Coordinates of C-alpha atoms in Angstrom, one line a residue:
M1 CA 0.0 0.0 0.0
D2 CA 1.5 3.4 -1.0
K3 CA 1.8 6.3 1.4
E4 CA -1.0 8.3 -0.1
T5 CA -3.5 5.5 0.5
K6 CA -2.2 5.1 4.0
L7 CA -2.7 8.8 4.6
Q8 CA -6.1 8.8 3.0
I9 CA -7.3 6.1 5.4
L10 CA -6.3 8.2 8.3
K11 CA -8.0 11.2 6.9
D12 CA -11.2 9.2 6.3
L13 CA -11.3 8.0 9.9
V14 CA -10.7 11.5 11.3
S15 CA -13.4 12.9 9.1
I16 CA -16.0 10.6 10.8
N17 CA -17.3 12.5 13.8
T18 CA -17.2 9.9 16.7
V19 CA -17.5 12.2 19.7
D20 CA -18.9 9.5 22.0
A21 CA -21.2 8.3 19.3
N22 CA -21.5 7.2 15.6
E23 CA -18.7 4.6 15.9
N24 CA -20.7 2.3 13.6
E25 CA -19.5 4.4 10.6
V26 CA -15.9 3.7 11.6
A27 CA -16.6 0.0 12.0
E28 CA -18.3 -0.2 8.6
Y29 CA -15.5 1.8 7.0
L30 CA -12.9 -0.7 8.4
A31 CA -15.1 -3.6 7.4
S32 CA -15.2 -2.4 3.9
L33 CA -11.5 -1.9 3.9
F34 CA -10.9 -5.4 5.1
D35 CA -13.3 -6.8 2.5
N36 CA -11.1 -5.3 -0.2
Y37 CA -8.2 -7.5 1.1
D38 CA -10.2 -10.6 1.9
I39 CA -9.6 -10.3 5.7
G40 CA -12.2 -12.0 7.9
H41 CA -14.0 -9.7 10.3
E42 CA -17.2 -9.2 12.3
V43 CA -19.0 -5.9 13.0
I44 CA -20.4 -6.3 16.5
K45 CA -23.3 -3.9 17.2
Q46 CA -23.6 -2.8 20.8
F47 CA -26.0 0.1 20.7
D48 CA -27.8 2.0 17.9
N49 CA -25.2 3.4 15.6
R50 CA -22.4 2.2 17.9
S51 CA -20.5 -0.9 16.8
N52 CA -17.2 -2.7 17.6
L53 CA -15.2 -4.6 15.1
V54 CA -13.0 -7.7 15.3
A55 CA -10.8 -8.9 12.4
E56 CA -8.3 -11.7 12.2
I57 CA -5.5 -13.1 10.0
G58 CA -3.1 -16.0 10.5
H59 CA -3.3 -19.7 11.1
D60 CA -4.6 -21.8 14.0
N61 CA -1.9 -22.1 16.6
D62 CA -1.6 -21.7 20.3
K63 CA -0.2 -18.2 20.0
V64 CA -2.5 -15.2 19.6
I65 CA -1.6 -11.5 19.6
A66 CA -4.1 -8.6 19.4
F67 CA -3.8 -5.0 18.3
E68 CA -6.5 -2.9 19.9
G69 CA -7.8 0.6 19.6
H70 CA -10.9 2.7 20.1
E71 CA -13.1 4.4 17.5
D72 CA -14.5 7.3 19.6
T73 CA -13.0 10.7 20.4
V74 CA -13.5 13.4 23.0
H75 CA -15.4 16.6 22.1
E76 CA -13.7 19.2 19.9
N77 CA -14.6 21.9 22.4
N78 CA -14.8 25.4 20.9
R79 CA -14.4 25.0 17.1
S80 CA -13.6 28.7 16.7
E81 CA -10.3 28.1 18.5
W82 CA -9.1 25.5 15.9
K83 CA -6.9 26.7 13.1
H84 CA -8.6 24.0 10.9
D85 CA -11.9 22.2 10.9
P86 CA -11.4 19.4 13.5
F87 CA -13.3 17.0 11.2
N88 CA -11.8 18.0 7.9
P89 CA -8.2 16.9 8.4
V90 CA -5.4 18.8 6.7
V91 CA -1.6 18.3 6.4
V92 CA 0.6 21.3 7.2
D93 CA 4.4 21.0 7.6
N94 CA 4.3 17.2 7.7
K95 CA 1.7 17.2 10.4
I96 CA -2.0 16.2 10.1
Y97 CA -4.5 18.1 12.2
G98 CA -7.9 16.9 13.4
R99 CA -9.9 15.7 16.4
G100 CA -8.8 12.2 17.4
V101 CA -5.9 12.0 15.0
T102 CA -3.6 11.4 17.9
D103 CA -6.1 9.8 20.3
M104 CA -6.3 7.5 18.6
K105 CA -7.3 7.2 15.0
A106 CA -3.7 7.2 13.9
G107 CA -3.1 4.1 16.1
L108 CA -6.3 2.5 14.8
A109 CA -5.3 3.2 11.2
A110 CA -1.7 2.0 11.6
M111 CA -2.8 -1.3 13.2
A112 CA -5.5 -1.9 10.4
I113 CA -2.9 -1.2 7.7
A114 CA -0.4 -3.4 9.3
L115 CA -2.9 -6.2 9.2
I116 CA -3.7 -5.5 5.5
E117 CA 0.0 -5.4 4.5
L118 CA 0.8 -8.6 6.3
K119 CA -2.0 -10.2 4.3
E120 CA -1.0 -8.6 1.1
E121 CA 2.6 -9.7 1.5
K122 CA 1.5 -13.3 2.3
V123 CA 3.5 -13.3 5.5
H124 CA 3.2 -16.7 7.2
L125 CA 2.2 -16.2 10.8
S126 CA 2.5 -19.2 13.1
G127 CA -0.5 -18.1 15.1
R128 CA -3.2 -15.5 14.8
L129 CA -3.3 -11.7 14.8
K130 CA -6.5 -10.1 16.0
F131 CA -7.5 -6.5 15.3
I132 CA -10.0 -5.1 17.8
A133 CA -11.8 -1.7 17.5
T134 CA -14.1 -0.6 20.3
I135 CA -16.7 2.0 21.1
S136 CA -16.8 4.5 24.0
E137 CA -13.3 4.2 25.5
E138 CA -13.2 7.8 26.4
L139 CA -16.1 7.8 28.8
T140 CA -16.9 4.2 29.8
Q141 CA -14.6 1.6 28.2
G142 CA -17.9 0.1 27.3
G143 CA -16.9 -1.6 24.1
A144 CA -13.8 -3.3 25.7
N145 CA -16.0 -4.4 28.6
Y146 CA -18.6 -5.8 26.3
L147 CA -16.1 -7.7 24.1
S148 CA -14.4 -9.0 27.2
Q149 CA -17.6 -10.3 28.7
E150 CA -18.4 -12.0 25.4
G151 CA -15.1 -13.9 25.6
L152 CA -13.5 -12.2 22.6
I153 CA -10.1 -12.0 24.2
D154 CA -10.0 -15.3 26.1
D155 CA -7.7 -16.8 23.5
V156 CA -5.3 -13.8 23.4
D157 CA -1.8 -14.2 24.8
A158 CA -0.5 -10.7 24.2
M159 CA -2.1 -7.4 23.3
V160 CA -0.8 -4.0 22.2
V161 CA -3.2 -1.1 22.8
G162 CA -2.4 1.7 20.3
E163 CA -3.0 4.7 22.5
P164 CA -0.5 7.6 21.8
T165 CA 2.7 7.2 23.8
G166 CA 4.9 9.9 22.2
N167 CA 6.2 13.1 23.5
E168 CA 7.4 15.7 21.0
I169 CA 10.7 17.2 21.9
D170 CA 12.6 19.6 19.6
G171 CA 10.3 18.6 16.7
K172 CA 10.9 14.8 17.2
N173 CA 8.6 12.3 18.8
H174 CA 10.1 10.2 21.6
H175 CA 8.0 7.2 22.4
K176 CA 7.7 5.2 25.6
L177 CA 6.5 1.6 26.2
I178 CA 3.7 1.7 28.8
F179 CA 3.5 -1.4 30.9
G180 CA 1.0 -0.2 33.4
H181 CA -1.4 2.4 34.5
K182 CA -3.7 3.3 37.3
G183 CA -7.3 2.2 37.4
A184 CA -10.2 4.5 37.6
L185 CA -13.3 4.5 39.9
I186 CA -16.0 7.1 39.4
Y187 CA -18.9 7.2 41.7
T188 CA -21.8 9.4 43.0
V189 CA -22.9 9.9 46.6
K190 CA -26.5 11.2 47.0
S191 CA -28.0 12.7 50.1
I192 CA -31.7 13.0 50.5
G193 CA -33.1 15.4 53.1
K194 CA -36.4 17.1 53.8
A195 CA -37.5 20.4 52.4
A196 CA -38.7 23.2 54.8
H197 CA -39.1 27.0 54.8
S198 CA -35.9 28.7 55.7
S199 CA -37.6 30.5 58.5
T200 CA -38.3 27.1 60.2
P201 CA -35.2 25.0 59.4
E202 CA -35.9 22.7 62.4
L203 CA -38.8 21.2 60.3
G204 CA -36.4 20.1 57.6
I205 CA -33.4 18.0 57.0
D206 CA -30.4 19.7 55.3
A207 CA -29.2 17.3 52.7
I208 CA -26.1 19.5 52.0
E209 CA -25.0 19.5 55.6
N210 CA -25.4 15.7 55.8
L211 CA -23.3 15.3 52.7
I212 CA -20.6 17.6 54.0
Q213 CA -20.3 15.5 57.2
Y214 CA -20.0 12.4 55.1
R215 CA -17.5 14.0 52.7
L216 CA -15.2 14.9 55.6
A217 CA -15.3 11.3 56.7
E218 CA -14.6 10.1 53.1
Q219 CA -11.7 12.5 52.8
K220 CA -10.3 11.1 56.1
Y221 CA -10.7 7.5 54.8
F222 CA -8.6 8.3 51.7
A223 CA -6.0 10.3 53.6
N224 CA -5.4 7.2 55.8
Q225 CA -4.6 5.0 52.8
N226 CA -0.8 4.8 52.6
Q227 CA -0.4 2.0 50.1
V228 CA 2.1 2.7 47.4
D229 CA 2.8 0.8 44.2
E230 CA 6.5 0.9 43.2
D231 CA 5.5 1.8 39.6
L232 CA 2.1 3.4 39.8
G233 CA 2.5 5.4 43.0
K234 CA -0.3 6.2 45.4
T235 CA -4.1 6.2 45.1
I236 CA -5.3 9.6 43.8
Y237 CA -8.6 10.9 45.2
T238 CA -10.4 13.9 43.6
P239 CA -14.0 14.8 44.6
D240 CA -14.7 17.0 41.6
V241 CA -18.5 17.8 41.7
F242 CA -20.7 19.0 44.5
E243 CA -24.3 20.1 43.9
G244 CA -27.2 20.9 46.2
G245 CA -30.0 23.3 46.9
K246 CA -32.4 25.1 44.6
Q247 CA -33.2 28.5 46.2
V248 CA -32.1 30.5 49.3
N249 CA -35.4 30.4 51.2
S250 CA -35.7 26.6 51.3
I251 CA -33.8 23.9 53.3
P252 CA -32.2 21.7 50.6
D253 CA -33.7 18.3 50.3
F254 CA -31.1 16.9 47.9
A255 CA -27.4 17.0 47.3
L256 CA -24.8 15.0 45.5
Q257 CA -21.1 14.7 45.0
K258 CA -19.2 13.0 42.2
V259 CA -15.7 11.6 42.7
M260 CA -12.9 10.3 40.6
V261 CA -10.3 7.9 42.2
R262 CA -7.2 6.7 40.3
T263 CA -6.5 3.3 41.8
I264 CA -3.6 1.0 42.4
P265 CA -3.4 -2.8 42.9
Q266 CA -2.7 -2.5 46.6
L267 CA -6.1 -0.8 47.2
T268 CA -8.4 -2.3 44.6
N269 CA -11.6 -0.8 43.2
E270 CA -13.6 -3.6 44.8
Q271 CA -12.1 -2.8 48.3
I272 CA -12.8 0.9 48.0
I273 CA -16.4 0.2 47.0
E274 CA -16.9 -2.2 49.9
D275 CA -15.3 0.4 52.3
L276 CA -17.5 3.2 51.0
H277 CA -20.6 1.1 51.4
K278 CA -19.7 0.4 55.0
L279 CA -19.0 4.1 55.7
I280 CA -22.4 5.1 54.2
D281 CA -24.2 2.5 56.2
Q282 CA -22.6 4.0 59.4
F283 CA -24.0 7.4 58.5
N284 CA -27.4 6.0 57.6
Q285 CA -27.8 4.6 61.1
K286 CA -27.8 8.2 62.4
D287 CA -31.1 10.2 62.6
G288 CA -31.9 12.2 59.5
F289 CA -29.3 10.6 57.2
N290 CA -30.3 9.1 53.9
L291 CA -27.2 8.5 51.7
S292 CA -26.6 6.2 48.8
L293 CA -23.7 5.2 46.6
E294 CA -23.9 4.8 42.8
I295 CA -20.9 3.4 40.9
N296 CA -20.7 5.1 37.6
F297 CA -17.5 3.5 36.2
S298 CA -14.9 1.0 37.4
G299 CA -11.7 0.1 35.5
N300 CA -9.0 -1.8 37.4
P301 CA -5.3 -0.8 37.4
V302 CA -3.0 -2.5 34.9
K303 CA 0.5 -3.9 35.3
S304 CA 2.2 -6.3 32.9
N305 CA 5.2 -8.6 33.3
L306 CA 8.3 -6.9 31.9
D307 CA 9.9 -10.4 31.3
S308 CA 7.3 -11.4 28.9
K309 CA 7.9 -12.3 25.2
I310 CA 6.0 -9.4 23.9
V311 CA 8.1 -6.9 25.8
E312 CA 11.3 -8.6 24.4
V313 CA 9.9 -8.5 20.9
I314 CA 8.8 -4.8 21.0
Q315 CA 12.2 -3.7 22.4
E316 CA 14.1 -5.7 19.8
K317 CA 12.1 -4.2 17.0
A318 CA 12.3 -0.7 18.5
T319 CA 16.1 -1.0 18.6
E320 CA 16.2 -2.1 14.9
Q321 CA 13.9 0.7 13.7
F322 CA 14.7 3.6 16.1
G323 CA 18.2 2.7 17.2
E324 CA 17.3 2.1 20.8
P325 CA 14.7 0.4 23.0
F326 CA 11.7 2.4 24.3
A327 CA 11.9 3.8 27.8
L328 CA 9.6 1.9 30.1
D329 CA 6.9 3.9 31.9
T330 CA 3.4 3.9 33.5
L331 CA 0.5 6.3 33.3
S332 CA -2.1 7.8 35.7
L333 CA -4.8 7.8 33.1
G334 CA -6.8 4.8 32.0
T335 CA -7.3 2.8 28.8
D336 CA -9.3 -0.1 27.5
A337 CA -6.6 -2.3 29.0
S338 CA -8.4 -2.2 32.3
Q339 CA -11.3 -4.2 31.0
Y340 CA -9.1 -6.8 29.3
K341 CA -6.8 -7.3 32.3
T342 CA -9.9 -7.7 34.5
R343 CA -11.2 -10.5 32.3
K344 CA -7.8 -12.1 31.8
P345 CA -5.3 -11.1 34.6
N346 CA -2.4 -13.0 33.0
L347 CA -2.7 -11.3 29.7
D348 CA 0.6 -9.7 28.6
L349 CA -0.6 -6.2 27.7
L350 CA 1.4 -3.1 26.6
V351 CA 0.3 0.4 25.5
L352 CA 2.2 1.7 22.5
G353 CA 1.1 3.9 19.7
P354 CA 1.8 6.8 17.4
G355 CA 0.9 10.3 18.6
N356 CA 1.9 12.9 21.1
Q357 CA 0.7 15.1 24.0
T358 CA -1.8 17.0 21.9
A359 CA -4.5 14.4 22.7
H360 CA -7.8 16.1 23.8
Q361 CA -6.3 19.6 22.9
T362 CA -7.3 22.2 20.4
D363 CA -5.4 21.6 17.1
E364 CA -4.7 18.0 17.9
N365 CA -2.1 16.6 15.5
I366 CA 0.4 13.9 14.7
D367 CA 3.6 14.1 12.6
L368 CA 3.3 11.8 9.5
D369 CA 6.7 10.2 10.1
S370 CA 5.4 8.8 13.5
Y371 CA 2.3 7.5 11.8
F372 CA 4.1 5.8 8.9
S373 CA 6.8 4.3 11.2
F374 CA 4.3 2.7 13.5
I375 CA 2.7 0.8 10.6
D376 CA 6.0 -0.8 10.0
L377 CA 6.7 -1.3 13.7
Y378 CA 3.3 -3.1 14.2
K379 CA 4.0 -5.4 11.3
E380 CA 7.4 -6.4 12.6
I381 CA 6.0 -7.0 16.1
A382 CA 3.4 -9.3 14.8
K383 CA 5.8 -11.2 12.5
K384 CA 8.4 -11.7 15.3
Y385 CA 5.8 -12.6 18.0
L386 CA 4.2 -15.2 15.7
E387 CA 7.4 -16.7 14.2

């Protein structure tokens, strides 16, 4: 496949607006692409106009490696601040601009093209290479969760998630190999009180005051958690939203807070949820308290074995292509990897993809050299792993 075709595939994907919706169009586009090269695939509908896709090449064997990426993007924010239309990608000075081009349609395109070129070149793979494209990674990791529950990764031995891992320094992208990241837990605590006129507050129950008392206890709980992971660090607790009350002359009968926790293996999502339920139960035994906990999202932390074959293969191919192995690192943010490692804890899983730190920013972009080089890198990783 020539470079112009590779670039056009990336442009086509970026042109499809998948701001937490409409991923079916990406799945169908990729399906049509794979049809042209006689690559077996399945479009897996999850919601209206939201579909995942799984494709596969290779031969039956014990070894299976998967390349994975998500089809959705974050919102473009204020379009007037973009130099170019975020959904009409353009190339300027060897960079392509557009929403999602770094996070992560370049990775998705590079992995799909790697699959196609391996098939085109009739490379014999002693095993199978899967390509997985998911919906709703940015908000819920819902596609990865669904495919995991359906058993689609049960036969996979190693996986590369193509999220952007580059950092542009002096005009050149320097990539890291990510072997772990924190998990994420998002939850809402609701407080129900009793409305009353502000002139007779004793007749009401102040939902805000009750939630404040709980919040102080919750903050103390997290402050007392001293567990540290040698690679991922400490648990990060951020209560980000607090709402309550409607008008100044009424005792508020409802309040809520929304919290994000970045989690580590030493204090699991499940343990935190259990502890919070216990804390809420303690408050609800007091007069006037009516608190409830709603889990909005849970993705477990990820850590992979650095002595695995896939790490060895990636570092060997990085050295051949870039002159040195990738620096090893971890992240605080989450990826689809959380869902796959929850389903299959012994899965060897790495995060490695083209792109840079402009993800989620205005004028998101990627340099074309990074994009093209990762197509070749993914091909070599698959060939070596499935020798």
